[in-house]
PDB file of N, CA and C in Angstrom:
ATOM      1  N   MET V 229       5.573  15.116   5.687  1.00  0.00           N
ATOM      2  CA  MET V 229       5.068  14.192   4.839  1.00  0.00           C
ATOM      3  C   MET V 229       6.229  13.315   4.026  1.00  0.00           C
ATOM      4  N   LYS V 230       5.799  12.208   3.781  1.00  0.00           N
ATOM      5  CA  LYS V 230       6.685  11.127   3.139  1.00  0.00           C
ATOM      6  C   LYS V 230       6.314  10.767   1.458  1.00  0.00           C
ATOM      7  N   THR V 231       7.176  10.317   0.930  1.00  0.00           N
ATOM      8  CA  THR V 231       6.690   9.932  -0.485  1.00  0.00           C
ATOM      9  C   THR V 231       6.858   8.337  -0.447  1.00  0.00           C
ATOM     10  N   TYR V 232       5.608   7.743  -0.994  1.00  0.00           N
ATOM     11  CA  TYR V 232       5.408   6.291  -0.842  1.00  0.00           C
ATOM     12  C   TYR V 232       5.159   5.770  -2.203  1.00  0.00           C
ATOM     13  N   GLN V 233       5.627   4.390  -2.389  1.00  0.00           N
ATOM     14  CA  GLN V 233       5.356   3.624  -3.570  1.00  0.00           C
ATOM     15  C   GLN V 233       4.178   2.805  -3.422  1.00  0.00           C
ATOM     16  N   VAL V 234       3.078   2.925  -3.765  1.00  0.00           N
ATOM     17  CA  VAL V 234       2.000   2.231  -3.595  1.00  0.00           C
ATOM     18  C   VAL V 234       1.596   1.000  -4.713  1.00  0.00           C
ATOM     19  N   GLU V 235       1.598  -0.037  -4.435  1.00  0.00           N
ATOM     20  CA  GLU V 235       1.334  -0.967  -5.553  1.00  0.00           C
ATOM     21  C   GLU V 235      -0.040  -2.091  -5.186  1.00  0.00           C
ATOM     22  N   GLU V 236      -0.848  -1.834  -6.144  1.00  0.00           N
ATOM     23  CA  GLU V 236      -1.790  -3.037  -6.021  1.00  0.00           C
ATOM     24  C   GLU V 236      -1.349  -4.437  -6.451  1.00  0.00           C
ATOM     25  N   MET V 237      -1.534  -5.468  -5.790  1.00  0.00           N
ATOM     26  CA  MET V 237      -0.995  -6.592  -6.008  1.00  0.00           C
ATOM     27  C   MET V 237      -1.768  -7.822  -6.413  1.00  0.00           C
ATOM     28  N   ALA V 238      -1.624  -8.693  -7.240  1.00  0.00           N
ATOM     29  CA  ALA V 238      -2.419  -9.850  -7.273  1.00  0.00           C
ATOM     30  C   ALA V 238      -1.353 -11.056  -6.894  1.00  0.00           C
ATOM     31  N   GLY V 239      -1.584 -11.630  -5.758  1.00  0.00           N
ATOM     32  CA  GLY V 239      -0.322 -12.525  -5.260  1.00  0.00           C
ATOM     33  C   GLY V 239       0.814 -11.890  -5.170  1.00  0.00           C
ATOM     34  N   GLU V 240       1.911 -12.356  -5.782  1.00  0.00           N
ATOM     35  CA  GLU V 240       3.363 -11.625  -5.969  1.00  0.00           C
ATOM     36  C   GLU V 240       3.292 -10.528  -6.916  1.00  0.00           C
ATOM     37  N   THR V 241       2.397 -10.529  -7.779  1.00  0.00           N
ATOM     38  CA  THR V 241       2.563  -9.703  -8.964  1.00  0.00           C
ATOM     39  C   THR V 241       1.905  -8.181  -9.073  1.00  0.00           C
ATOM     40  N   PRO V 242       2.810  -7.144  -9.252  1.00  0.00           N
ATOM     41  CA  PRO V 242       2.154  -5.888  -9.212  1.00  0.00           C
ATOM     42  C   PRO V 242       1.455  -5.760 -10.451  1.00  0.00           C
ATOM     43  N   VAL V 243       0.115  -5.064 -10.186  1.00  0.00           N
ATOM     44  CA  VAL V 243      -0.745  -4.897 -11.377  1.00  0.00           C
ATOM     45  C   VAL V 243      -0.924  -3.335 -11.519  1.00  0.00           C
ATOM     46  N   SER V 244      -0.692  -2.680 -10.511  1.00  0.00           N
ATOM     47  CA  SER V 244      -0.734  -1.125 -10.900  1.00  0.00           C
ATOM     48  C   SER V 244       0.239  -0.438  -9.831  1.00  0.00           C
ATOM     49  N   GLY V 245       0.765   0.803  -9.974  1.00  0.00           N
ATOM     50  CA  GLY V 245       1.537   1.433  -8.963  1.00  0.00           C
ATOM     51  C   GLY V 245       1.532   2.949  -9.118  1.00  0.00           C
ATOM     52  N   TYR V 246       1.610   3.577  -7.959  1.00  0.00           N
ATOM     53  CA  TYR V 246       1.276   4.984  -7.725  1.00  0.00           C
ATOM     54  C   TYR V 246       2.482   5.606  -6.754  1.00  0.00           C
ATOM     55  N   THR V 247       2.721   6.670  -7.101  1.00  0.00           N
ATOM     56  CA  THR V 247       3.892   7.359  -6.205  1.00  0.00           C
ATOM     57  C   THR V 247       2.592   8.623  -5.329  1.00  0.00           C
ATOM     58  N   VAL V 248       2.758   8.270  -4.153  1.00  0.00           N
ATOM     59  CA  VAL V 248       1.889   9.114  -3.053  1.00  0.00           C
ATOM     60  C   VAL V 248       2.706   9.872  -2.239  1.00  0.00           C
ATOM     61  N   ILE V 249       2.259  11.097  -1.916  1.00  0.00           N
ATOM     62  CA  ILE V 249       2.786  11.913  -0.671  1.00  0.00           C
ATOM     63  C   ILE V 249       1.797  11.632   0.414  1.00  0.00           C
ATOM     64  N   ALA V 250       1.993  11.270   1.518  1.00  0.00           N
ATOM     65  CA  ALA V 250       1.204  11.121   2.534  1.00  0.00           C
ATOM     66  C   ALA V 250       1.995  11.087   4.066  1.00  0.00           C
ATOM     67  N   ASN V 251       1.079  11.231   5.071  1.00  0.00           N
ATOM     68  CA  ASN V 251       1.675  11.139   6.486  1.00  0.00           C
ATOM     69  C   ASN V 251       2.088   9.687   6.774  1.00  0.00           C
ATOM     70  N   THR V 252       1.296   8.837   6.606  1.00  0.00           N
ATOM     71  CA  THR V 252       1.359   7.337   6.856  1.00  0.00           C
ATOM     72  C   THR V 252       1.450   6.319   5.816  1.00  0.00           C
ATOM     73  N   PRO V 253       1.955   5.310   5.907  1.00  0.00           N
ATOM     74  CA  PRO V 253       1.715   4.134   4.854  1.00  0.00           C
ATOM     75  C   PRO V 253       0.278   3.995   4.671  1.00  0.00           C
ATOM     76  N   TRP V 254      -0.474   3.948   5.760  1.00  0.00           N
ATOM     77  CA  TRP V 254      -1.863   3.551   5.730  1.00  0.00           C
ATOM     78  C   TRP V 254      -2.645   4.520   4.816  1.00  0.00           C
ATOM     79  N   GLU V 255      -2.339   5.866   5.148  1.00  0.00           N
ATOM     80  CA  GLU V 255      -3.006   7.078   4.375  1.00  0.00           C
ATOM     81  C   GLU V 255      -2.665   6.731   2.873  1.00  0.00           C
ATOM     82  N   ALA V 256      -1.298   6.510   2.478  1.00  0.00           N
ATOM     83  CA  ALA V 256      -0.953   6.502   1.286  1.00  0.00           C
ATOM     84  C   ALA V 256      -1.550   5.250   0.490  1.00  0.00           C
ATOM     85  N   ALA V 257      -1.783   4.134   1.104  1.00  0.00           N
ATOM     86  CA  ALA V 257      -2.458   3.063   0.379  1.00  0.00           C
ATOM     87  C   ALA V 257      -4.207   3.628   0.130  1.00  0.00           C
ATOM     88  N   THR V 258      -4.801   4.417   1.054  1.00  0.00           N
ATOM     89  CA  THR V 258      -5.891   4.561   0.809  1.00  0.00           C
ATOM     90  C   THR V 258      -6.033   5.864  -0.365  1.00  0.00           C
ATOM     91  N   ILE V 259      -5.166   6.796  -0.062  1.00  0.00           N
ATOM     92  CA  ILE V 259      -4.999   7.756  -1.406  1.00  0.00           C
ATOM     93  C   ILE V 259      -4.717   7.086  -2.685  1.00  0.00           C
ATOM     94  N   GLY V 260      -3.694   6.226  -2.657  1.00  0.00           N
ATOM     95  CA  GLY V 260      -3.303   5.651  -4.017  1.00  0.00           C
ATOM     96  C   GLY V 260      -4.379   4.845  -4.714  1.00  0.00           C
ATOM     97  N   THR V 261      -4.965   4.106  -3.918  1.00  0.00           N
ATOM     98  CA  THR V 261      -5.882   3.159  -4.679  1.00  0.00           C
ATOM     99  C   THR V 261      -7.350   3.742  -4.616  1.00  0.00           C
ATOM    100  N   LYS V 262      -7.632   4.755  -4.064  1.00  0.00           N
ATOM    101  CA  LYS V 262      -8.761   5.456  -3.729  1.00  0.00           C
ATOM    102  C   LYS V 262      -9.886   4.312  -3.185  1.00  0.00           C
ATOM    103  N   LYS V 263      -9.557   3.541  -2.343  1.00  0.00           N
ATOM    104  CA  LYS V 263     -10.361   2.517  -1.566  1.00  0.00           C
ATOM    105  C   LYS V 263      -9.885   2.418  -0.090  1.00  0.00           C
ATOM    106  N   GLU V 264     -10.913   2.075   0.611  1.00  0.00           N
ATOM    107  CA  GLU V 264     -10.486   1.926   2.105  1.00  0.00           C
ATOM    108  C   GLU V 264      -9.803   0.476   2.093  1.00  0.00           C
ATOM    109  N   VAL V 265      -8.802   0.518   3.054  1.00  0.00           N
ATOM    110  CA  VAL V 265      -8.054  -0.555   3.268  1.00  0.00           C
ATOM    111  C   VAL V 265      -7.942  -1.000   4.813  1.00  0.00           C
ATOM    112  N   GLN V 266      -7.487  -2.187   5.019  1.00  0.00           N
ATOM    113  CA  GLN V 266      -7.183  -2.709   6.348  1.00  0.00           C
ATOM    114  C   GLN V 266      -5.987  -3.585   6.247  1.00  0.00           C
ATOM    115  N   ALA V 267      -5.437  -4.117   7.706  1.00  0.00           N
ATOM    116  CA  ALA V 267      -4.388  -4.828   7.663  1.00  0.00           C
ATOM    117  C   ALA V 267      -4.532  -6.166   6.859  1.00  0.00           C
ATOM    118  N   ARG V 268      -3.698  -6.512   5.956  1.00  0.00           N
ATOM    119  CA  ARG V 268      -3.649  -7.721   5.361  1.00  0.00           C
ATOM    120  C   ARG V 268      -3.428  -8.966   6.239  1.00  0.00           C
ATOM    121  N   ARG V 269      -4.076 -10.028   5.893  1.00  0.00           N
ATOM    122  CA  ARG V 269      -4.088 -11.227   6.498  1.00  0.00           C
ATOM    123  C   ARG V 269      -3.320 -12.329   5.379  1.00  0.00           C
ATOM    124  N   ASN V 270      -4.423 -12.594   4.583  1.00  0.00           N
ATOM    125  CA  ASN V 270      -3.600 -13.591   3.430  1.00  0.00           C
ATOM    126  C   ASN V 270      -4.538 -13.484   2.332  1.00  0.00           C
ATOM    127  N   GLU V 271      -5.048 -12.180   1.951  1.00  0.00           N
ATOM    128  CA  GLU V 271      -5.863 -12.113   0.824  1.00  0.00           C
ATOM    129  C   GLU V 271      -5.009 -12.132  -0.568  1.00  0.00           C
ATOM    130  N   PRO V 272      -5.574 -12.739  -1.669  1.00  0.00           N
ATOM    131  CA  PRO V 272      -4.650 -12.932  -2.935  1.00  0.00           C
ATOM    132  C   PRO V 272      -4.571 -11.302  -3.496  1.00  0.00           C
ATOM    133  N   SER V 273      -5.446 -10.624  -3.211  1.00  0.00           N
ATOM    134  CA  SER V 273      -5.425  -9.187  -3.872  1.00  0.00           C
ATOM    135  C   SER V 273      -5.047  -8.348  -2.503  1.00  0.00           C
ATOM    136  N   TRP V 274      -4.094  -7.546  -2.626  1.00  0.00           N
ATOM    137  CA  TRP V 274      -3.657  -6.800  -1.837  1.00  0.00           C
ATOM    138  C   TRP V 274      -2.633  -5.396  -2.005  1.00  0.00           C
ATOM    139  N   VAL V 275      -2.407  -4.588  -1.124  1.00  0.00           N
ATOM    140  CA  VAL V 275      -1.534  -3.237  -1.509  1.00  0.00           C
ATOM    141  C   VAL V 275      -0.310  -3.461  -0.739  1.00  0.00           C
ATOM    142  N   ARG V 276       0.686  -3.308  -1.492  1.00  0.00           N
ATOM    143  CA  ARG V 276       2.145  -3.193  -0.971  1.00  0.00           C
ATOM    144  C   ARG V 276       2.470  -1.760  -1.032  1.00  0.00           C
ATOM    145  N   VAL V 277       3.110  -1.213   0.241  1.00  0.00           N
ATOM    146  CA  VAL V 277       3.433   0.343   0.499  1.00  0.00           C
ATOM    147  C   VAL V 277       5.002   0.252   0.908  1.00  0.00           C
ATOM    148  N   THR V 278       5.711   1.015   0.210  1.00  0.00           N
ATOM    149  CA  THR V 278       7.066   1.168   0.627  1.00  0.00           C
ATOM    150  C   THR V 278       7.543   2.656   0.575  1.00  0.00           C
ATOM    151  N   GLU V 279       8.398   3.263   1.643  1.00  0.00           N
ATOM    152  CA  GLU V 279       8.754   4.522   1.633  1.00  0.00           C
ATOM    153  C   GLU V 279       9.780   4.700   0.433  1.00  0.00           C
ATOM    154  N   GLU V 280       9.761   5.523  -0.401  1.00  0.00           N
ATOM    155  CA  GLU V 280      10.551   5.875  -1.569  1.00  0.00           C
ATOM    156  C   GLU V 280      12.008   6.271  -0.976  1.00  0.00           C
ATOM    157  N   THR V 281      12.078   7.028  -0.091  1.00  0.00           N
ATOM    158  CA  THR V 281      13.484   7.449   0.292  1.00  0.00           C
ATOM    159  C   THR V 281      14.233   6.574   1.503  1.00  0.00           C
ATOM    160  N   GLY V 282      14.775   5.586   0.977  1.00  0.00           N
ATOM    161  CA  GLY V 282      15.528   4.694   2.005  1.00  0.00           C
ATOM    162  C   GLY V 282      14.704   3.722   2.878  1.00  0.00           C
ATOM    163  N   GLY V 283      13.538   3.689   2.799  1.00  0.00           N
ATOM    164  CA  GLY V 283      12.576   2.747   3.449  1.00  0.00           C
ATOM    165  C   GLY V 283      12.890   1.422   3.294  1.00  0.00           C
ATOM    166  N   THR V 284      12.953   0.473   4.161  1.00  0.00           N
ATOM    167  CA  THR V 284      13.068  -0.829   3.775  1.00  0.00           C
ATOM    168  C   THR V 284      11.884  -1.649   4.142  1.00  0.00           C
ATOM    169  N   GLU V 285      11.167  -1.097   5.138  1.00  0.00           N
ATOM    170  CA  GLU V 285      10.044  -1.759   5.634  1.00  0.00           C
ATOM    171  C   GLU V 285       8.985  -1.925   4.572  1.00  0.00           C
ATOM    172  N   VAL V 286       8.220  -3.033   4.390  1.00  0.00           N
ATOM    173  CA  VAL V 286       7.046  -3.283   3.282  1.00  0.00           C
ATOM    174  C   VAL V 286       5.839  -3.225   4.307  1.00  0.00           C
ATOM    175  N   TYR V 287       5.102  -2.304   3.930  1.00  0.00           N
ATOM    176  CA  TYR V 287       3.645  -2.350   4.594  1.00  0.00           C
ATOM    177  C   TYR V 287       2.556  -3.104   3.788  1.00  0.00           C
ATOM    178  N   LYS V 288       1.675  -3.826   4.359  1.00  0.00           N
ATOM    179  CA  LYS V 288       0.754  -4.696   3.371  1.00  0.00           C
ATOM    180  C   LYS V 288      -0.603  -4.496   4.038  1.00  0.00           C
ATOM    181  N   TYR V 289      -1.487  -4.189   2.940  1.00  0.00           N
ATOM    182  CA  TYR V 289      -2.707  -3.966   3.320  1.00  0.00           C
ATOM    183  C   TYR V 289      -3.712  -4.659   2.355  1.00  0.00           C
ATOM    184  N   ALA V 290      -5.072  -4.858   2.698  1.00  0.00           N
ATOM    185  CA  ALA V 290      -5.921  -5.388   1.804  1.00  0.00           C
ATOM    186  C   ALA V 290      -7.290  -4.545   1.785  1.00  0.00           C
ATOM    187  N   PHE V 291      -8.100  -4.687   0.787  1.00  0.00           N
ATOM    188  CA  PHE V 291      -9.252  -3.916   0.691  1.00  0.00           C
ATOM    189  C   PHE V 291     -10.359  -4.419   1.627  1.00  0.00           C
ATOM    190  N   LYS V 292     -11.000  -3.376   2.171  1.00  0.00           N
ATOM    191  CA  LYS V 292     -12.259  -3.836   3.018  1.00  0.00           C
ATOM    192  C   LYS V 292     -13.165  -4.248   2.102  1.00  0.00           C
TER     193      LYS V 292
END
């Protein structure tokens, strides 16, 4: 399992953040926000997930 930083976003501004231990970024987004997520298209409210230990990839999700 990995440690992820999960941030709920309003546009490009973080409005809340969580540190989550999970198997995948998708699972981290669901656990951190306690909401079901889907792949982000262009929604103004979204979830940004990054791996805390050396991860450079940013995963983007939106609420269902």
